[in-house]
Amino acid sequence: MMKEITTRFFEVYKLLKEEGKIASQEELGSIIGTNKSGISDIKYGRKKLSLDNLINMISSYENINIEFILFNKKPVFKNLREDFSITTNYSYLIELQEKHIQKLEQEIQQLRKGGNSLINKFHTSEFTE
């Protein structure tokens, strides 16, 4: 299984290189916390790809789908529009909360008005002897 993970990791590297986001194995090594010879060792199975290596890669390129590398679940890169829909859902929740706050503010104003009428009644003869 580790061999497949390593193979997919290098598939992602290849795609990033094709897109011009990574220039060389040396740069990849710098990103994931090793050197050029460490990259070669990982690629040819002399050294294992570590969790720290993966975390560093994902931290540097947040659109990489970690599930692709670990489980071969496509797509290779996350769709930024999906991330936008999550943001939209948060916006919707915020909008609902704002409406709820407005409703509560209206209720507070009504209670204050009612409280003022009680104060007015206290000052009038209804509560005095």
Coordinates of N, CA and C in Angstrom, one line a residue:
M1 N 0.8 -1.2 0.0 CA 0.0 0.0 0.0 C 0.9 1.3 0.0
M2 N 2.0 1.2 0.7 CA 2.8 2.4 0.8 C 3.4 2.7 -0.6
K3 N 3.7 1.7 -1.3 CA 4.2 1.9 -2.7 C 3.2 2.7 -3.6
E4 N 1.9 2.3 -3.4 CA 0.9 3.0 -4.2 C 0.8 4.5 -3.8
I5 N 0.8 4.7 -2.5 CA 0.8 6.1 -1.9 C 1.9 6.9 -2.5
T6 N 3.1 6.3 -2.5 CA 4.3 7.0 -3.0 C 4.1 7.3 -4.5
T7 N 3.6 6.3 -5.2 CA 3.4 6.5 -6.7 C 2.4 7.7 -6.9
R8 N 1.3 7.7 -6.1 CA 0.3 8.8 -6.3 C 0.9 10.1 -5.9
F9 N 1.7 10.1 -4.8 CA 2.4 11.3 -4.4 C 3.2 11.9 -5.6
F10 N 3.9 11.0 -6.3 CA 4.8 11.5 -7.4 C 3.9 11.9 -8.6
E11 N 2.7 11.3 -8.7 CA 1.8 11.7 -9.8 C 1.4 13.2 -9.5
V12 N 1.1 13.5 -8.2 CA 0.7 14.9 -7.9 C 1.9 15.8 -8.1
Y13 N 3.1 15.4 -7.8 CA 4.3 16.2 -8.0 C 4.4 16.5 -9.5
K14 N 4.2 15.4 -10.3 CA 4.3 15.6 -11.8 C 3.3 16.6 -12.3
L15 N 2.1 16.5 -11.8 CA 1.0 17.5 -12.3 C 1.4 18.9 -11.8
L16 N 1.9 19.0 -10.6 CA 2.3 20.4 -10.1 C 3.4 20.9 -10.9
K17 N 4.3 20.1 -11.3 CA 5.5 20.5 -12.1 C 5.0 20.9 -13.5
E18 N 4.0 20.2 -14.1 CA 3.5 20.5 -15.4 C 2.8 21.9 -15.4
E19 N 2.1 22.2 -14.2 CA 1.4 23.4 -14.1 C 2.4 24.6 -13.7
G20 N 3.7 24.3 -13.5 CA 4.6 25.3 -13.2 C 4.6 25.7 -11.7
K21 N 4.0 24.9 -10.9 CA 3.9 25.2 -9.5 C 5.1 24.7 -8.7
I22 N 5.8 23.7 -9.2 CA 7.0 23.2 -8.6 C 8.0 23.1 -9.7
A23 N 9.2 23.6 -9.5 CA 10.2 23.6 -10.6 C 11.0 22.4 -10.7
S24 N 11.3 21.8 -9.5 CA 12.3 20.6 -9.5 C 12.1 19.7 -8.3
Q25 N 12.8 18.6 -8.3 CA 12.8 17.7 -7.2 C 13.4 18.4 -6.0
E26 N 14.4 19.2 -6.2 CA 15.0 20.0 -5.2 C 14.0 20.9 -4.4
E27 N 13.2 21.5 -5.2 CA 12.1 22.4 -4.6 C 11.1 21.5 -3.9
L28 N 10.7 20.4 -4.5 CA 9.8 19.5 -3.8 C 10.4 19.1 -2.4
G29 N 11.7 18.7 -2.4 CA 12.4 18.3 -1.2 C 12.3 19.4 -0.2
S30 N 12.5 20.7 -0.6 CA 12.4 21.8 0.3 C 11.0 21.9 0.9
I31 N 10.0 21.7 0.1 CA 8.6 21.8 0.5 C 8.3 20.8 1.5
I32 N 8.7 19.5 1.3 CA 8.3 18.4 2.2 C 9.3 18.1 3.3
G33 N 10.4 18.8 3.4 CA 11.3 18.7 4.5 C 12.4 17.7 4.3
T34 N 12.9 17.6 3.1 CA 14.0 16.7 2.8 C 14.9 17.4 1.7
N35 N 15.8 16.7 1.2 CA 16.7 17.2 0.1 C 16.4 16.4 -1.2
K36 N 17.2 16.8 -2.2 CA 17.0 16.2 -3.5 C 17.3 14.7 -3.5
S37 N 18.3 14.3 -2.7 CA 18.6 12.9 -2.6 C 17.6 12.2 -1.8
G38 N 17.0 12.8 -0.8 CA 15.9 12.3 -0.1 C 14.7 12.0 -0.9
I39 N 14.4 12.9 -1.9 CA 13.3 12.7 -2.8 C 13.6 11.5 -3.7
S40 N 14.8 11.3 -4.2 CA 15.2 10.2 -5.0 C 15.1 8.9 -4.1
D41 N 15.5 8.9 -2.9 CA 15.3 7.7 -2.0 C 13.9 7.3 -1.8
I42 N 13.0 8.3 -1.7 CA 11.6 8.1 -1.5 C 11.0 7.5 -2.8
K43 N 11.4 8.1 -3.9 CA 10.9 7.7 -5.3 C 11.2 6.2 -5.6
Y44 N 12.4 5.8 -5.2 CA 12.9 4.5 -5.6 C 12.8 3.5 -4.4
G45 N 12.1 3.9 -3.4 CA 11.8 2.9 -2.3 C 12.9 2.7 -1.3
R46 N 13.9 3.5 -1.3 CA 15.0 3.3 -0.3 C 14.6 4.0 1.0
K47 N 13.6 4.9 0.9 CA 13.2 5.6 2.1 C 11.7 5.7 2.0
K48 N 11.0 5.7 3.1 CA 9.5 5.8 3.0 C 9.0 7.3 3.1
L49 N 8.0 7.5 2.4 CA 7.3 8.8 2.5 C 6.7 8.9 3.8
S50 N 7.0 10.0 4.6 CA 6.5 10.1 5.9 C 5.2 10.9 6.0
L51 N 4.5 10.8 7.1 CA 3.3 11.6 7.3 C 3.7 13.1 7.3
D52 N 4.8 13.4 7.9 CA 5.3 14.8 7.9 C 5.5 15.3 6.5
N53 N 6.1 14.4 5.6 CA 6.2 14.8 4.2 C 4.9 15.2 3.6
L54 N 3.9 14.3 3.8 CA 2.6 14.5 3.3 C 1.9 15.8 3.8
I55 N 2.0 16.0 5.1 CA 1.5 17.2 5.8 C 2.1 18.4 5.2
N56 N 3.4 18.4 5.0 CA 4.1 19.6 4.5 C 3.6 19.9 3.0
M57 N 3.4 18.8 2.3 CA 3.0 19.0 0.9 C 1.5 19.6 0.9
I58 N 0.7 19.0 1.7 CA -0.7 19.5 1.7 C -0.8 20.9 2.3
S59 N 0.1 21.2 3.2 CA 0.1 22.6 3.8 C 0.5 23.6 2.7
S60 N 1.4 23.2 1.8 CA 1.9 24.1 0.8 C 1.0 24.3 -0.4
Y61 N 0.2 23.2 -0.7 CA -0.7 23.2 -1.8 C -2.0 22.7 -1.3
E62 N -2.8 23.6 -0.7 CA -4.1 23.2 -0.1 C -5.1 22.6 -1.0
N63 N -5.0 22.8 -2.3 CA -6.0 22.2 -3.2 C -5.7 20.7 -3.5
I64 N -4.6 20.2 -3.0 CA -4.3 18.8 -3.2 C -5.3 17.9 -2.4
N65 N -5.9 17.0 -3.1 CA -6.9 16.1 -2.4 C -6.1 15.0 -1.7
I66 N -6.0 15.0 -0.4 CA -5.2 14.0 0.3 C -5.8 12.6 0.1
E67 N -7.1 12.6 -0.1 CA -7.7 11.3 -0.3 C -7.3 10.6 -1.6
F68 N -6.9 11.4 -2.6 CA -6.3 10.8 -3.8 C -5.0 10.1 -3.5
I69 N -4.1 10.8 -2.7 CA -2.8 10.2 -2.4 C -3.0 9.0 -1.6
L70 N -3.8 9.1 -0.6 CA -3.9 7.9 0.4 C -4.8 6.8 -0.1
F71 N -5.9 7.1 -0.8 CA -6.9 6.1 -1.1 C -7.2 6.0 -2.6
N72 N -6.6 6.8 -3.4 CA -6.8 6.8 -4.9 C -8.2 7.3 -5.2
K73 N -8.8 8.2 -4.4 CA -10.1 8.8 -4.6 C -9.9 10.0 -5.4
K74 N -10.5 10.1 -6.6 CA -10.4 11.2 -7.5 C -11.4 12.3 -7.0
P75 N -11.1 13.5 -7.3 CA -10.1 14.1 -8.2 C -8.8 14.3 -7.4
V76 N -7.7 14.5 -8.2 CA -6.4 14.8 -7.6 C -6.4 16.1 -6.9
F77 N -7.1 17.1 -7.4 CA -7.1 18.4 -6.8 C -8.5 18.7 -6.4
K78 N -8.7 19.4 -5.2 CA -10.0 19.8 -4.8 C -10.5 20.9 -5.7
N79 N -11.8 20.8 -5.9 CA -12.5 21.8 -6.7 C -12.7 23.1 -5.8
L80 N -12.2 24.2 -6.2 CA -12.3 25.4 -5.4 C -13.8 25.8 -5.3
R81 N -14.6 25.4 -6.3 CA -16.0 25.8 -6.3 C -16.7 25.0 -5.1
E82 N -16.3 23.8 -4.8 CA -16.8 23.1 -3.7 C -16.5 23.9 -2.4
D83 N -15.3 24.4 -2.3 CA -14.9 25.2 -1.1 C -15.8 26.4 -1.1
F84 N -16.1 27.0 -2.2 CA -17.0 28.2 -2.3 C -18.4 27.8 -1.8
S85 N -18.9 26.6 -2.1 CA -20.2 26.3 -1.6 C -20.2 26.1 -0.1
I86 N -19.1 25.7 0.5 CA -19.0 25.6 1.9 C -19.1 27.0 2.5
T87 N -18.3 27.9 1.9 CA -18.4 29.3 2.3 C -19.8 29.9 2.2
T88 N -20.5 29.5 1.1 CA -21.8 30.0 0.9 C -22.7 29.5 2.0
N89 N -22.5 28.2 2.4 CA -23.4 27.7 3.4 C -23.1 28.4 4.7
Y90 N -21.9 28.8 5.0 CA -21.6 29.6 6.2 C -22.3 31.0 6.1
S91 N -22.2 31.5 4.9 CA -22.9 32.8 4.7 C -24.4 32.7 5.0
Y92 N -25.0 31.6 4.5 CA -26.4 31.4 4.8 C -26.7 31.3 6.3
L93 N -25.8 30.5 7.0 CA -26.0 30.4 8.4 C -25.9 31.7 9.1
I94 N -24.9 32.5 8.7 CA -24.7 33.9 9.3 C -26.0 34.7 9.0
E95 N -26.5 34.6 7.8 CA -27.7 35.4 7.5 C -28.9 34.9 8.4
L96 N -29.0 33.7 8.6 CA -30.1 33.2 9.5 C -29.9 33.7 10.9
Q97 N -28.7 33.7 11.4 CA -28.4 34.3 12.7 C -28.7 35.8 12.8
E98 N -28.3 36.5 11.8 CA -28.6 37.9 11.7 C -30.1 38.2 11.8
K99 N -30.9 37.4 11.1 CA -32.4 37.5 11.2 C -32.9 37.2 12.6
H100 N -32.3 36.2 13.2 CA -32.8 35.8 14.5 C -32.4 36.9 15.5
I101 N -31.3 37.5 15.4 CA -30.8 38.6 16.2 C -31.8 39.8 16.0
Q102 N -32.2 40.1 14.8 CA -33.1 41.2 14.5 C -34.4 41.0 15.2
K103 N -34.9 39.7 15.2 CA -36.2 39.4 15.8 C -36.0 39.5 17.3
L104 N -34.9 39.1 17.9 CA -34.7 39.3 19.3 C -34.7 40.8 19.7
E105 N -34.0 41.6 18.9 CA -33.9 43.0 19.2 C -35.3 43.6 19.1
Q106 N -36.2 43.2 18.2 CA -37.6 43.7 18.2 C -38.3 43.3 19.5
E107 N -38.1 42.1 19.9 CA -38.8 41.6 21.1 C -38.3 42.4 22.3
I108 N -37.0 42.7 22.4 CA -36.5 43.6 23.5 C -37.1 44.9 23.4
Q109 N -37.2 45.5 22.2 CA -37.9 46.8 22.1 C -39.3 46.8 22.6
Q110 N -40.1 45.7 22.3 CA -41.4 45.6 22.7 C -41.5 45.5 24.3
L111 N -40.6 44.7 24.8 CA -40.5 44.5 26.3 C -40.2 45.9 27.0
R112 N -39.3 46.6 26.4 CA -39.0 47.9 26.9 C -40.2 48.9 26.9
K113 N -40.9 48.8 25.8 CA -42.2 49.6 25.7 C -43.1 49.2 26.8
G114 N -43.3 47.9 26.9 CA -44.2 47.4 28.0 C -43.7 47.8 29.4
G115 N -42.4 47.8 29.6 CA -41.8 48.2 30.8 C -42.1 49.6 31.1
N116 N -42.0 50.5 30.0 CA -42.2 51.9 30.2 C -43.7 52.1 30.6
S117 N -44.6 51.3 30.0 CA -46.0 51.5 30.4 C -46.2 51.2 31.8
L118 N -45.5 50.2 32.3 CA -45.6 49.9 33.8 C -45.1 51.0 34.6
I119 N -44.0 51.6 34.2 CA -43.4 52.7 34.9 C -44.4 53.9 34.9
N120 N -45.0 54.1 33.7 CA -46.0 55.2 33.6 C -47.2 54.9 34.6
K121 N -47.6 53.7 34.6 CA -48.7 53.3 35.5 C -48.3 53.6 37.0
F122 N -47.1 53.3 37.3 CA -46.7 53.5 38.7 C -46.7 54.9 39.1
H123 N -46.4 55.8 38.1 CA -46.4 57.2 38.4 C -47.8 57.8 38.4
T124 N -48.7 57.1 37.8 CA -50.1 57.6 37.8 C -50.8 57.1 39.1
S125 N -52.0 57.5 39.2 CA -52.8 57.1 40.4 C -53.2 55.7 40.5
E126 N -53.0 54.9 39.5 CA -53.3 53.5 39.6 C -52.6 52.8 40.7
F127 N -51.3 53.2 40.9 CA -50.6 52.5 42.0 C -50.4 53.3 43.2
T128 N -50.9 54.5 43.2 CA -50.8 55.3 44.4 C -52.1 55.3 45.2
E129 N -52.0 55.6 46.4 CA -53.2 55.6 47.3 C -53.8 56.9 47.4

